[in-house]
Each structure stands twice: as structure tokens, then as C-alpha cells.
Coordinates of C-alpha atoms in Angstrom, one line a residue:
M1 CA 113.3 181.5 -55.6
N2 CA 115.3 178.7 -57.5
A3 CA 114.0 179.9 -60.5
P4 CA 116.6 180.3 -63.5
S5 CA 117.0 184.5 -63.9
K6 CA 114.6 186.4 -66.4
R7 CA 116.9 188.6 -69.3
G8 CA 115.7 191.9 -70.4
P9 CA 114.5 195.4 -69.6
I10 CA 114.8 195.8 -65.3
V11 CA 112.3 198.1 -63.5
V12 CA 114.1 199.7 -59.6
A13 CA 110.5 200.6 -57.9
S14 CA 110.6 202.3 -54.4
W15 CA 107.9 204.2 -52.5
D16 CA 107.1 206.7 -49.5
Q17 CA 103.5 207.5 -47.5
V18 CA 102.5 209.6 -50.3
N19 CA 104.8 208.5 -54.4
V20 CA 105.4 205.4 -56.0
Y21 CA 108.7 206.3 -57.8
F22 CA 110.3 204.1 -60.3
L23 CA 113.1 203.3 -63.1
V24 CA 113.6 200.9 -66.5
V25 CA 116.7 200.3 -67.2
K26 CA 118.4 198.4 -70.1
E27 CA 121.8 196.2 -70.1
R28 CA 124.3 198.1 -72.6
K29 CA 127.7 196.7 -73.1
E30 CA 128.6 200.1 -72.1
G31 CA 126.1 200.1 -68.8
L32 CA 122.9 200.9 -68.0
V33 CA 120.5 203.3 -69.8
A34 CA 117.4 204.7 -68.6
V35 CA 114.3 203.5 -70.5
A36 CA 111.6 205.3 -68.4
W37 CA 110.8 206.8 -65.3
G38 CA 109.2 208.8 -62.9
T39 CA 107.1 209.3 -59.6
L40 CA 103.4 208.1 -59.8
D41 CA 100.6 209.0 -57.3
R42 CA 100.3 206.2 -54.1
E43 CA 96.5 205.8 -53.0
A44 CA 95.6 204.7 -49.7
E45 CA 94.1 202.0 -50.8
R46 CA 95.9 200.7 -53.1
P47 CA 99.3 198.6 -52.8
A48 CA 102.1 200.4 -54.2
L49 CA 102.9 197.4 -56.5
S50 CA 99.6 197.2 -57.9
V51 CA 99.5 201.3 -59.0
L52 CA 103.2 200.5 -60.5
H53 CA 102.0 197.4 -62.1
Q54 CA 98.8 199.4 -63.5
H55 CA 101.2 202.5 -64.7
L56 CA 103.6 199.9 -66.5
T57 CA 100.5 198.4 -68.3
A58 CA 98.9 201.9 -69.8
E59 CA 102.4 202.8 -70.8
K60 CA 103.0 199.7 -72.7
I61 CA 106.6 199.7 -70.5
A62 CA 107.8 196.5 -71.2
A63 CA 110.2 194.9 -68.3
S64 CA 110.6 191.1 -66.7
R65 CA 112.2 191.7 -63.7
L66 CA 112.0 194.0 -60.4
I67 CA 114.5 195.3 -57.9
L68 CA 112.9 196.1 -55.1
L69 CA 113.6 199.0 -52.5
L70 CA 111.7 198.8 -49.6
P71 CA 111.5 201.7 -46.3
R72 CA 112.2 201.2 -43.0
T73 CA 108.2 201.2 -42.5
D74 CA 108.0 198.0 -44.6
L75 CA 111.5 196.2 -43.6
E76 CA 112.4 195.6 -39.8
M77 CA 116.3 197.2 -39.4
T78 CA 117.9 196.0 -36.1
T79 CA 121.2 197.3 -35.3
V80 CA 123.5 194.3 -33.2
E81 CA 126.7 194.0 -31.7
I82 CA 128.6 191.0 -32.2
P83 CA 131.6 189.5 -30.3
P84 CA 134.8 189.2 -32.2
A85 CA 134.9 186.5 -34.5
D86 CA 135.7 185.2 -38.0
A87 CA 134.7 186.3 -41.3
S88 CA 133.1 182.9 -42.1
E89 CA 131.2 183.3 -38.7
V90 CA 129.6 186.7 -38.9
A91 CA 126.4 185.9 -40.7
A92 CA 125.6 182.7 -38.0
L93 CA 126.3 185.4 -35.2
I94 CA 123.8 188.3 -36.7
R95 CA 121.5 185.9 -37.0
A96 CA 121.4 184.5 -33.5
E97 CA 121.6 188.5 -32.4
V98 CA 118.4 188.7 -34.7
E99 CA 116.6 186.2 -33.8
Q100 CA 117.0 186.6 -29.8
L101 CA 115.9 190.5 -29.7
I102 CA 113.2 190.4 -32.3
G103 CA 112.7 186.9 -33.2
D104 CA 109.8 184.4 -32.3
G105 CA 110.4 181.0 -32.0
D106 CA 107.5 180.3 -34.3
H107 CA 108.2 182.1 -37.1
E108 CA 111.4 181.6 -39.8
L109 CA 113.2 185.0 -40.2
V110 CA 114.8 186.2 -43.4
V111 CA 118.3 188.4 -42.6
D112 CA 120.5 189.7 -44.1
Y113 CA 123.0 192.4 -42.7
R114 CA 125.0 195.7 -43.4
L115 CA 128.1 196.1 -41.4
L116 CA 129.0 199.5 -39.8
D117 CA 132.4 199.4 -40.3
G118 CA 133.1 202.9 -39.5
A119 CA 131.5 202.4 -35.7
T120 CA 134.6 200.1 -34.8
P121 CA 137.6 199.3 -36.4
P122 CA 137.7 196.3 -39.3
I123 CA 138.4 192.6 -38.1
V124 CA 139.5 191.7 -41.1
T125 CA 142.1 192.0 -43.6
N126 CA 142.1 194.5 -46.8
A127 CA 141.7 191.7 -49.0
A128 CA 138.5 190.0 -46.8
A129 CA 137.3 193.5 -45.9
S130 CA 136.7 194.0 -50.1
S131 CA 135.2 190.6 -50.5
G132 CA 131.5 190.8 -51.0
D133 CA 130.4 188.0 -48.8
T134 CA 131.4 190.3 -45.4
G135 CA 129.2 193.0 -46.4
Q136 CA 132.2 195.4 -46.2
D137 CA 133.1 198.0 -49.3
S138 CA 136.1 197.7 -50.7
E139 CA 137.7 200.9 -49.5
A140 CA 137.1 200.5 -45.9
D141 CA 140.6 200.8 -43.9
P142 CA 142.4 197.5 -43.5
T143 CA 143.4 196.1 -40.1
P144 CA 146.9 196.2 -39.0
E145 CA 148.5 192.5 -39.0
G146 CA 148.7 191.4 -35.3
E147 CA 146.3 194.3 -33.9
A148 CA 143.3 191.9 -32.0
K149 CA 140.1 191.1 -32.5
R150 CA 137.2 193.6 -31.5
S151 CA 133.2 193.5 -31.8
Q152 CA 131.9 194.7 -34.6
T153 CA 128.5 195.9 -34.9
A154 CA 126.0 195.5 -37.9
A155 CA 122.7 196.5 -39.7
A156 CA 120.5 193.7 -39.9
F157 CA 117.3 194.0 -42.2
S158 CA 114.9 191.0 -41.5
L159 CA 111.3 189.5 -42.1
E160 CA 109.4 186.8 -41.2
Q161 CA 109.5 184.0 -44.1
S162 CA 105.4 184.4 -44.5
E163 CA 106.1 188.0 -45.5
F164 CA 108.9 187.4 -47.6
T165 CA 106.5 184.6 -49.6
A166 CA 104.2 187.1 -49.5
W167 CA 106.5 189.5 -51.4
T168 CA 107.5 187.2 -53.7
D169 CA 103.8 186.2 -54.7
S170 CA 102.8 189.9 -54.9
V171 CA 105.5 190.4 -57.6
S172 CA 105.0 187.4 -59.6
Q173 CA 101.4 188.5 -60.4
T174 CA 102.5 191.8 -62.0
G175 CA 104.6 189.5 -64.6
L176 CA 107.8 190.1 -63.3
Q177 CA 110.4 188.6 -61.7
L178 CA 111.7 189.6 -57.8
T179 CA 115.3 189.9 -58.9
A180 CA 116.4 191.7 -55.9
F181 CA 115.5 192.5 -52.1
T182 CA 117.1 195.4 -50.8
S183 CA 117.0 197.9 -48.4
R184 CA 116.6 201.9 -49.9
Q185 CA 118.3 203.5 -47.4
T186 CA 121.7 201.6 -48.1
A187 CA 120.8 201.2 -52.1
P188 CA 122.8 204.1 -53.2
L189 CA 125.8 204.0 -50.2
Y190 CA 128.2 202.0 -52.6
Q191 CA 127.8 204.5 -55.5
L192 CA 128.3 207.9 -53.7
R193 CA 131.5 206.0 -52.2
Q194 CA 132.7 205.2 -55.3
Q195 CA 132.6 209.1 -55.8
R196 CA 134.1 209.4 -53.3
V197 CA 131.8 212.5 -52.3
F198 CA 132.2 211.8 -48.2
R199 CA 135.4 213.8 -47.9
S200 CA 135.4 214.4 -44.3
S201 CA 135.9 212.6 -40.7
L202 CA 132.2 212.6 -40.3
S203 CA 129.6 213.3 -42.7
V204 CA 126.4 212.3 -42.7
L205 CA 124.0 212.2 -45.9
I206 CA 120.3 213.7 -45.7
V207 CA 117.5 212.0 -48.2
V208 CA 114.2 213.8 -47.5
Y209 CA 111.3 211.6 -48.7
E210 CA 107.8 212.2 -48.2
G211 CA 106.6 212.0 -44.5
E212 CA 110.3 210.9 -43.3
V213 CA 114.2 211.3 -43.3
E214 CA 116.8 209.0 -43.8
L215 CA 120.2 210.0 -42.3
S216 CA 123.6 207.6 -42.9
F217 CA 126.5 208.4 -41.1
F218 CA 130.3 208.3 -42.6
R219 CA 133.6 207.6 -40.4
G220 CA 135.8 209.0 -43.9
S221 CA 134.5 206.9 -46.4
R222 CA 133.3 204.1 -44.1
L223 CA 129.2 203.3 -43.3
A224 CA 128.8 203.9 -39.6
S225 CA 125.7 204.2 -38.3
L226 CA 121.9 204.1 -40.4
R227 CA 118.7 206.3 -38.5
T228 CA 115.6 207.3 -39.9
F229 CA 112.6 209.4 -38.6
R230 CA 109.7 210.8 -39.4
A231 CA 109.5 214.7 -40.5
G232 CA 106.5 216.7 -38.8
S233 CA 106.6 219.4 -41.3
H234 CA 106.8 220.0 -45.1
E235 CA 108.1 223.5 -44.3
V236 CA 111.5 223.8 -45.3
A237 CA 112.7 225.7 -41.9
A238 CA 110.5 223.2 -39.5
L239 CA 112.5 220.7 -41.2
T240 CA 115.9 222.0 -41.2
D241 CA 115.5 222.5 -37.3
Q242 CA 114.1 218.8 -37.1
I243 CA 116.9 217.8 -39.3
Q244 CA 119.6 218.9 -37.1
V245 CA 118.5 218.0 -33.9
E246 CA 118.6 214.6 -34.7
V247 CA 121.4 214.7 -36.1
Q248 CA 123.2 216.2 -32.7
R249 CA 120.6 213.7 -30.6
S250 CA 122.8 211.0 -32.7
V251 CA 126.4 212.3 -32.8
S252 CA 126.3 212.3 -29.5
L253 CA 125.1 209.2 -28.7
M254 CA 128.0 208.1 -31.1
D255 CA 130.9 207.0 -28.5
F256 CA 133.4 206.7 -31.8
V257 CA 133.0 210.6 -32.0
S258 CA 134.8 213.5 -30.4
P259 CA 133.0 215.8 -28.2
G260 CA 132.5 219.0 -30.2
E261 CA 133.0 217.0 -33.3
M262 CA 129.8 217.8 -36.0
P263 CA 129.4 216.1 -39.3
E264 CA 130.0 217.6 -42.8
M265 CA 126.0 217.4 -44.3
L266 CA 125.0 216.4 -47.6
V267 CA 121.7 216.0 -49.0
L268 CA 120.7 213.4 -52.2
V269 CA 119.0 215.8 -54.5
R270 CA 117.5 216.0 -58.0
R271 CA 118.9 218.2 -60.4
P272 CA 116.8 219.8 -63.1
R273 CA 117.5 219.2 -66.8
D274 CA 119.1 222.5 -68.1
S275 CA 120.3 221.4 -71.6
A276 CA 120.1 218.0 -73.9
S277 CA 124.0 217.9 -73.5
D278 CA 124.1 217.4 -69.1
G279 CA 123.7 213.4 -69.5
T280 CA 120.5 213.8 -68.3
T281 CA 116.9 212.2 -69.4
E282 CA 113.5 213.0 -69.5
S283 CA 110.9 211.5 -67.3
V284 CA 107.3 210.5 -67.0
G285 CA 104.6 211.0 -64.3
N286 CA 103.7 213.6 -62.1
D287 CA 106.7 216.1 -63.5
A288 CA 105.1 218.9 -60.9
V289 CA 105.6 217.2 -57.9
Q290 CA 109.5 216.1 -58.8
E291 CA 109.9 219.9 -59.8
N292 CA 108.7 221.0 -56.7
F293 CA 110.6 218.5 -54.8
A294 CA 114.0 219.3 -56.6
D295 CA 113.5 223.2 -55.7
H296 CA 112.7 222.4 -51.8
S297 CA 115.9 220.1 -51.7
L298 CA 118.2 222.8 -53.3
T299 CA 116.5 225.3 -50.3
L300 CA 116.6 222.5 -47.8
C301 CA 120.6 222.4 -49.2
E302 CA 120.9 226.3 -48.3
S303 CA 119.1 226.4 -45.5
L304 CA 121.1 223.4 -43.6
N305 CA 124.0 224.8 -45.3
A306 CA 125.1 221.3 -46.8
R307 CA 126.6 220.1 -49.6
P308 CA 124.2 218.7 -52.8
V309 CA 125.0 215.3 -53.6
I310 CA 123.6 214.6 -57.5
L311 CA 123.7 211.3 -59.1
T312 CA 122.5 210.5 -63.2
M313 CA 122.5 207.9 -65.6
P314 CA 122.6 208.0 -69.4
V315 CA 119.3 207.4 -71.2
D316 CA 118.5 205.4 -74.3
A317 CA 118.9 206.8 -77.2
G318 CA 116.0 205.1 -78.6
S319 CA 113.3 205.7 -76.1
D320 CA 110.8 208.0 -77.1
L321 CA 108.4 208.3 -74.1
G322 CA 108.6 211.6 -72.1
S323 CA 109.7 213.1 -75.8
G324 CA 108.9 217.1 -76.0
L325 CA 109.2 217.6 -72.0
A326 CA 112.1 220.1 -70.9
N327 CA 113.4 221.4 -68.0
V328 CA 112.0 217.8 -66.0
A329 CA 114.1 216.5 -62.9
S330 CA 116.2 213.5 -63.9
P331 CA 115.5 209.7 -62.0
D332 CA 115.3 209.7 -58.3
P333 CA 119.1 209.2 -57.6
V334 CA 118.2 206.2 -55.1
L335 CA 116.9 204.1 -57.7
T336 CA 119.7 205.3 -60.2
A337 CA 122.5 204.5 -57.7
A338 CA 120.7 201.1 -56.8
A339 CA 120.4 200.1 -60.9
T340 CA 124.3 200.6 -60.9
V341 CA 125.2 198.7 -57.9
F342 CA 122.9 195.9 -58.7
Q343 CA 124.5 195.6 -62.4
E344 CA 128.4 195.5 -60.6
H345 CA 127.4 193.0 -58.2
H346 CA 127.8 195.2 -55.0
L347 CA 124.4 195.5 -53.8
A348 CA 125.1 195.0 -49.8
V349 CA 122.0 194.1 -48.7
D350 CA 120.0 191.8 -50.7
L351 CA 117.0 189.2 -49.5
V352 CA 116.5 187.2 -52.0
H353 CA 120.0 186.3 -51.7
P354 CA 121.1 186.8 -48.0
K355 CA 124.3 186.3 -46.5
V356 CA 124.7 182.6 -45.1
P357 CA 127.3 180.9 -43.1
P358 CA 129.1 178.8 -45.3
V359 CA 128.5 175.2 -45.8
P360 CA 130.4 173.0 -43.3
P361 CA 132.6 170.5 -45.3
N362 CA 130.8 167.8 -46.4
P363 CA 132.4 164.7 -44.6
L364 CA 131.4 162.0 -47.2
R365 CA 133.1 164.7 -49.7
R366 CA 136.2 164.3 -47.4
W367 CA 135.9 160.7 -47.5
A368 CA 135.6 160.6 -51.3
A369 CA 138.5 162.8 -52.0
I370 CA 140.9 160.6 -49.3
A371 CA 139.2 157.7 -51.5
A372 CA 140.3 159.1 -54.7
L373 CA 143.5 160.0 -53.7
A374 CA 143.9 156.2 -52.4
L375 CA 142.6 155.0 -55.4
G376 CA 145.3 157.4 -57.6
C377 CA 147.9 155.8 -55.0
L378 CA 146.5 152.8 -55.8
A379 CA 146.7 152.6 -59.5
I380 CA 149.7 154.6 -59.8
G381 CA 151.7 151.4 -57.8
S382 CA 149.9 149.6 -59.6
Y383 CA 151.2 150.7 -62.6
L384 CA 154.9 150.9 -61.3
L385 CA 154.2 147.3 -60.2
L386 CA 153.2 146.0 -63.4
S387 CA 156.3 147.6 -65.2
D388 CA 158.5 145.9 -62.7
V389 CA 156.9 142.9 -63.3
D390 CA 157.1 143.8 -67.5
S391 CA 161.0 144.4 -67.0
L392 CA 161.4 141.4 -64.4
K393 CA 160.0 139.1 -67.4
T394 CA 162.3 140.7 -69.9
Q395 CA 164.9 140.2 -67.9
V396 CA 163.9 136.5 -66.7
S397 CA 163.4 136.0 -70.6
E398 CA 166.7 137.0 -71.6
K399 CA 168.7 135.0 -68.6
R400 CA 166.6 131.8 -69.5
Q401 CA 168.3 132.5 -73.2
E402 CA 171.2 133.2 -71.8
L403 CA 171.0 129.7 -69.5
E404 CA 169.9 128.2 -72.2
E405 CA 172.9 128.6 -74.3
A406 CA 175.1 127.9 -71.7
E407 CA 173.3 124.6 -71.5
R408 CA 173.5 124.2 -75.1
V409 CA 177.3 125.1 -74.3
A410 CA 177.5 123.1 -71.5
A411 CA 176.7 120.0 -73.0
K412 CA 178.9 120.4 -76.0
L413 CA 182.0 120.6 -73.8
Q414 CA 180.7 117.8 -71.7
E415 CA 180.4 115.6 -74.8
K416 CA 184.2 116.8 -75.6
A417 CA 185.2 115.7 -72.0
D418 CA 183.2 112.0 -72.7
E419 CA 184.9 111.8 -76.0
T420 CA 188.3 112.9 -74.0
R421 CA 187.8 110.7 -71.2
M422 CA 186.8 107.5 -73.2
V423 CA 189.9 108.5 -75.3
Q424 CA 192.5 109.2 -72.5
Q425 CA 190.6 105.6 -70.8
W426 CA 191.5 104.0 -74.5
L427 CA 195.0 105.6 -74.3
G428 CA 195.1 104.0 -70.5
D429 CA 194.3 100.6 -71.6
Q430 CA 196.1 100.5 -74.5
V431 CA 199.2 98.5 -74.1
D432 CA 202.5 99.2 -76.5
W433 CA 202.2 95.3 -77.5
L434 CA 205.2 95.2 -80.3
R435 CA 207.5 97.1 -78.3
E436 CA 207.1 94.8 -74.9
L437 CA 207.6 92.1 -77.8
Q438 CA 210.9 93.8 -79.2
R439 CA 212.1 93.5 -76.3
L440 CA 211.1 90.4 -74.9
S441 CA 212.5 89.2 -78.6
S442 CA 215.8 90.7 -78.1
R443 CA 216.4 88.5 -74.8
F444 CA 215.5 85.5 -76.4
P445 CA 218.3 83.1 -78.1
E446 CA 218.5 82.4 -81.3
G447 CA 216.0 80.3 -83.7
Q448 CA 218.1 77.3 -83.9
L449 CA 218.4 77.0 -80.2
A450 CA 214.5 77.6 -78.6
N451 CA 211.0 77.9 -80.0
V452 CA 207.7 79.6 -79.1
R453 CA 204.9 77.6 -79.5
R454 CA 202.7 79.6 -78.3
L455 CA 201.9 82.7 -77.0
S456 CA 199.4 85.1 -75.2
A457 CA 199.3 88.2 -73.7
A458 CA 197.1 90.6 -71.7
A459 CA 196.6 93.4 -69.8
D460 CA 195.7 93.3 -65.8
G461 CA 195.1 96.5 -64.9
S462 CA 198.8 97.5 -64.4
T463 CA 200.6 94.8 -65.5
G464 CA 201.2 93.2 -68.8
V465 CA 201.2 89.4 -68.9
I466 CA 202.3 87.1 -71.2
D467 CA 202.0 83.6 -71.2
L468 CA 204.5 81.1 -73.5
S469 CA 204.3 77.8 -74.2
V470 CA 208.6 77.4 -75.2
Q471 CA 210.6 74.4 -77.0
V472 CA 214.3 74.4 -76.7
N473 CA 216.8 71.8 -77.6
D474 CA 218.4 71.7 -73.9
P475 CA 217.2 72.7 -70.7
S476 CA 219.4 74.9 -69.6
Q477 CA 218.6 77.4 -71.8
V478 CA 215.2 77.2 -69.8
A479 CA 217.9 78.8 -66.7
E480 CA 219.6 81.5 -68.9
L481 CA 216.3 83.0 -70.4
E482 CA 214.8 83.4 -67.6
N483 CA 217.8 85.5 -66.5
A484 CA 218.3 87.8 -69.3
L485 CA 214.3 88.3 -69.1
R486 CA 215.0 89.2 -65.2
E487 CA 218.0 91.2 -66.6
A488 CA 215.5 93.0 -69.4
K489 CA 212.8 93.6 -65.9
F490 CA 210.5 91.2 -67.0
S491 CA 209.0 89.2 -64.0
I492 CA 209.3 85.7 -65.6
T493 CA 208.1 82.3 -63.8
S494 CA 208.4 78.7 -65.9
K495 CA 206.3 75.8 -64.8
R496 CA 205.5 73.0 -66.6
V497 CA 209.3 71.3 -67.6
S498 CA 208.8 68.1 -69.8
E499 CA 210.8 66.0 -72.1
Q500 CA 209.6 65.5 -75.5
T501 CA 211.2 62.1 -76.9
N502 CA 209.0 62.7 -80.3
N503 CA 210.5 66.1 -81.2
E504 CA 214.3 65.6 -82.1
E505 CA 215.4 69.5 -82.3
Y506 CA 213.4 70.8 -79.6
P507 CA 213.2 67.9 -76.6
W508 CA 212.7 70.4 -74.2
Q509 CA 209.4 71.9 -73.6
F510 CA 208.1 74.6 -70.5
E511 CA 205.2 77.4 -70.1
A512 CA 206.6 80.8 -69.0
R513 CA 204.3 83.7 -67.0
I514 CA 206.0 87.5 -68.1
A515 CA 204.7 90.1 -66.1
F516 CA 206.2 93.8 -66.6
P517 CA 204.3 96.8 -65.1
I518 CA 202.5 99.0 -68.1
A519 CA 203.9 102.4 -67.6
P520 CA 201.0 105.3 -67.2
I521 CA 199.9 107.4 -70.0
D522 CA 201.4 110.8 -69.2
E523 CA 204.7 108.8 -68.2
R524 CA 204.8 107.5 -71.5
D525 CA 206.7 109.0 -74.8
E526 CA 205.0 110.6 -77.4
E527 CA 207.9 108.6 -80.4
V528 CA 206.5 105.3 -79.1
F529 CA 202.6 106.0 -80.1
V530 CA 203.7 107.3 -83.6
Q531 CA 205.5 104.6 -84.0
S532 CA 203.0 102.2 -83.6
A533 CA 200.4 104.5 -85.5
V534 CA 203.0 103.8 -88.0
L535 CA 203.4 100.3 -87.6
A536 CA 199.5 99.2 -87.3
T537 CA 199.0 100.9 -90.8
P538 CA 200.2 98.0 -93.1
D539 CA 197.2 95.2 -92.9
N540 CA 198.5 92.8 -95.2
T541 CA 202.0 92.6 -94.4
D542 CA 203.1 88.6 -95.0
P543 CA 204.3 87.1 -92.1
P544 CA 208.1 85.8 -92.8
D545 CA 208.9 82.5 -93.3
S546 CA 210.4 80.7 -90.2
S547 CA 212.8 78.9 -91.6
D548 CA 214.7 81.9 -91.9
P549 CA 216.3 83.0 -88.5
P550 CA 215.2 86.7 -89.1
E551 CA 216.5 89.0 -86.4
P552 CA 214.5 88.7 -83.4
A553 CA 212.7 92.4 -83.3
T554 CA 211.9 91.6 -87.0
M555 CA 210.1 88.7 -86.7
A556 CA 208.2 90.1 -83.7
E557 CA 206.8 93.1 -85.1
P558 CA 204.8 91.9 -87.7
T559 CA 203.6 88.9 -85.8
A560 CA 201.8 91.5 -83.7
T561 CA 200.1 93.4 -86.0
S562 CA 197.7 91.5 -86.8
A563 CA 196.5 91.6 -82.6
Q564 CA 196.9 95.1 -82.5
S565 CA 194.5 96.0 -85.5
D566 CA 191.7 94.8 -83.5
P567 CA 190.7 97.8 -81.4
A568 CA 188.0 95.7 -79.7
D569 CA 190.9 93.5 -78.1
D570 CA 193.5 96.2 -77.4
S571 CA 194.8 94.9 -74.2
K572 CA 195.0 90.5 -75.4
L573 CA 197.8 89.2 -77.7
T574 CA 198.1 85.8 -78.7
L575 CA 200.6 84.2 -81.5
S576 CA 200.7 80.8 -82.5
G577 CA 203.4 78.9 -84.5
V578 CA 206.3 81.6 -83.6
S579 CA 209.9 80.8 -84.3
L580 CA 212.3 82.9 -82.3

């Protein structure tokens, strides 16, 4: 039955040994409405579906789907008891019990069930009891929390798969689609419970057909037992006695009934239409049989002292079938209730869609879910990792820019440091020769006593050295000059003292080496460098006339200027032809 469900009018059909009952309904926004209904004579040699199909064709009644209500004679019912179990395990346990009791290993069974929740206390919570999967009605008494689970009783309906296929093929030959395949006895029970017709603590619903009677026992509003027996006579008195005996026998076998407790009897009957406003409708078919059967049911209610139960359905206003007929029976109440329950999706038993155990979880789905979760976590981790990498790249770029800027600043500082070091080195190697010459000249004798023929000066590390070639008029001047220079903190060494006969003015000549310490740059006075810079400014100063004996300082300063003006040889000074 994997074909898509058809849409259109629905035929609800059932039968007994003599008659075929049918009801055609349409779906409207406000609910179901009856289009046609009736009771057909069932010929002994013809199947009930063939009789129904012939009548629908002859009356040109359009329908597309069929709800089939089978009697006990055509549908096997077995009462089974299962051990305490969860709701998800009930279907498998019931199927196993049915296969053990009536099943043949060579034949596959189609099984559906209805829990007899009135026979034993319910074992599930109220929320689970209201679900259609467990087969219990929404008004079942809730189980107190913490109560131990108890065994359950169920009415299991079954037939072989080959028989079910045969029924499906038979319905297909009529041009209808088998939408629901259920038990006739359980079909109206939900609708009756919705109308709260079961008011006593123990009730029995009686439905009389031609040749058989169906009994449904209720404990409060919960179904407790189902029973069907053959009617031995159609006379009211004999049928009344037989029903009373069967009811007493059934009650005596029920362990949940107190001794001496008798159920309230209810009879499901048809009601003749006494006016156009009572909500009933006209019918087609054997009307005389229906009227007689209704009168017979009302008489049976009086004989059994039972309460009659009536079910009706609205009529399609556009239907003209059966027009002109008055005071005829309404549609079969079982069919009416079955159509309503099917439309509300509360059909307790349906072999087309039987209740089956839940499909065990597919391990592939589990692993797929785990893989999907792992992939999701991996994707999130990758995203976070990439975000961190991008952030680190940005930080590295910023740090690199800072490093480049710091390197540029460091390079500039290093360049300045190198320049400073070169300047300091140049200043450290520089000797204030003018000052030393001034000191030296201040210790020399006057010009008529001595004459400096050659003067050279050089710096040797931290010591300044001045080499002199001096002419004097008297040898005693040599000793005096040495003493004067030593007093001025000079170190002097004289050598090569010789006499020159060709020079009458300065007949004696000698060479002297004068050494003095060079002060470190940080110990030098600032004014010395200022003075040196000022003295180095004039480049074109004329040397003094050697014939005029100037002051020693005046004579030494202009002579050293030309030597100090060359920074490439600032540590060496050479003077020639200087008279002191």
C-alpha cells in the first residue's frame, strides 16, 4: 500500500450473514457529511464487495476510497497477555504472542491490536496513554508515578498476509482504494467514549446484527473485554435471555469485577427520522428491513432494561439520493462512528497501517551525526584558527613596521654616534700647538741671544714632541734654556752642540727635543678651543719681520697658524726660519 492516497468521497462498508451496510461520506470544512447510505441484501453465492460495487455502479454513486469493517467471522481476534514492558516494546511482544498462539511459521501475519486497558491498570503515563501509537484512548486513567509496571491485556486482530493481499485485490477490482481495514466491533468505541455514554463503573455495549451479537465491556470509560456470540433466535424474548446469560457468563470470568456486580447495558440502535430538523438523513436500500430492525432494537432495549445509544451524521445538502422518502432509518451508527473516527485519525485498529515496533536507530545515522558534529567542530576550530592566524599576521605586520621604524631611528642614532666618535677622536688627537708654542716662546731668551733655525712638532699618543734646531751666541744659553723649559713642565734633551765659525752672530748651534703631556679632551678648558678657533680664522696673516724682535707670544702665534689650518695633519707642526 505504498501508492499515494486518493481524494474524494469515502465508502464505509460492513456486512453480516444477511445484509451489506454502506455509507458514502464527503469531507467538508466543517466535517464529514453523508451522501448516500443503505442496507443491501447479501446473496449467498456472491461476495459482499461485489454486491456493494454493483449497487454503487447502478445508483451512479461516485467514490474513491473504502474503509472496510470486518466482522469477527472474517477477522481473527485473539486476547493475549504480555509481561510488563515499555510502550515501545508492546507491538513486538503482542506480535510474538499472536504468532506463538495461532501463527504458522510458513505464513506471515498482519497484526494490529487494541489494548484492553480496563482489564488491568495502565502501565504508562497519561501523556503516553493519549498517544495513538499505544492503542489507548485519551481518556484512560493515568498511572500514578512510581507505580510498578504490570502485565497488560490486548485484543490482537490478525490475518495472513496472503488473505490481506486477496482483500486488497478484491477492493482494487471495484475501482476503490483500500484506505483502512479494521474491526467492526472496535470502530465505534472511540466516538462513544467521546460522547461520554459510559457513565457507570461497569458497562456493556450491545450491538445486534443478523445472526450475531457483539458485546464490549467497559470499566469506567476504559475498554476491558470484547466478545462476540451467535444469536440463536431473532425473537426478542429468546434473544434477551441469551444476551443476559452471555453477559453474566462473561462477567463471571472477569477477575477485575466484584462478586455480584452487574454492568449497565447499552444498546446501539438506529433512530427513525421523525422530522427534517433532527439532523438525520434519508437512506437508500432496503428501507423496510431497516425500519423493522430499528423497531426490534427499541423493543430489545425495553426487554433488557437497557439504555439506547444513537449516533447520527449531518447530510450533504446537495444530495438528492433517497429524496421523497420519509421516516426511514438513519445510516448505520457503526459506519457513522467509523467514518468520524477515521477522519479524526483515532482509528484504534487498522491492518493497512498496523502498529509496529519502532525502527531501531541506524548506526550509520549515529556515525553520520557524530561525523557531522566532528566536521562542525572542525569547521569552527578552523575558523577560529584562521581568525587567530589573521590576527597574528596583522600583529606581525605592525611589529615589523615598528621594527623598521626603530631600525631607521637606530641607524640615524648610530650615524650620529659615529660622527660624534669621529669628532671626539679628532678632538682627542688635536694639540693646541699655539698655546704650547706660546708657553715655549715665553721661556726662550730674547732674539739677539738665540735663533730658532728649524722647528717641527708632532703628537705621539698622549705626548707632544717638539724638535728644535737652535743657534745661540753663547754656549751657556743652552743650559739656561733647558732649565727654563723644565720649569715650565717641559722635558728637554739637547744634543749635537757644535760651533759654527762661519756665523759670527750665532756661532753655536744645537738640537733639542722637547716633550710635554697632552691633556685629555675632558680635562681641557673650553676657552682653549675657543681661542684656538679664533686664532685659526685669519688665513692670510703676514708673518712678522724677523728683523724686529717682537714678543715671544706674538711671534709664535702667527707662525703656527698656517700649520694648524690643515686638518689633515693637525698633529704635526713644522716651522722654519723662526727667530725667537
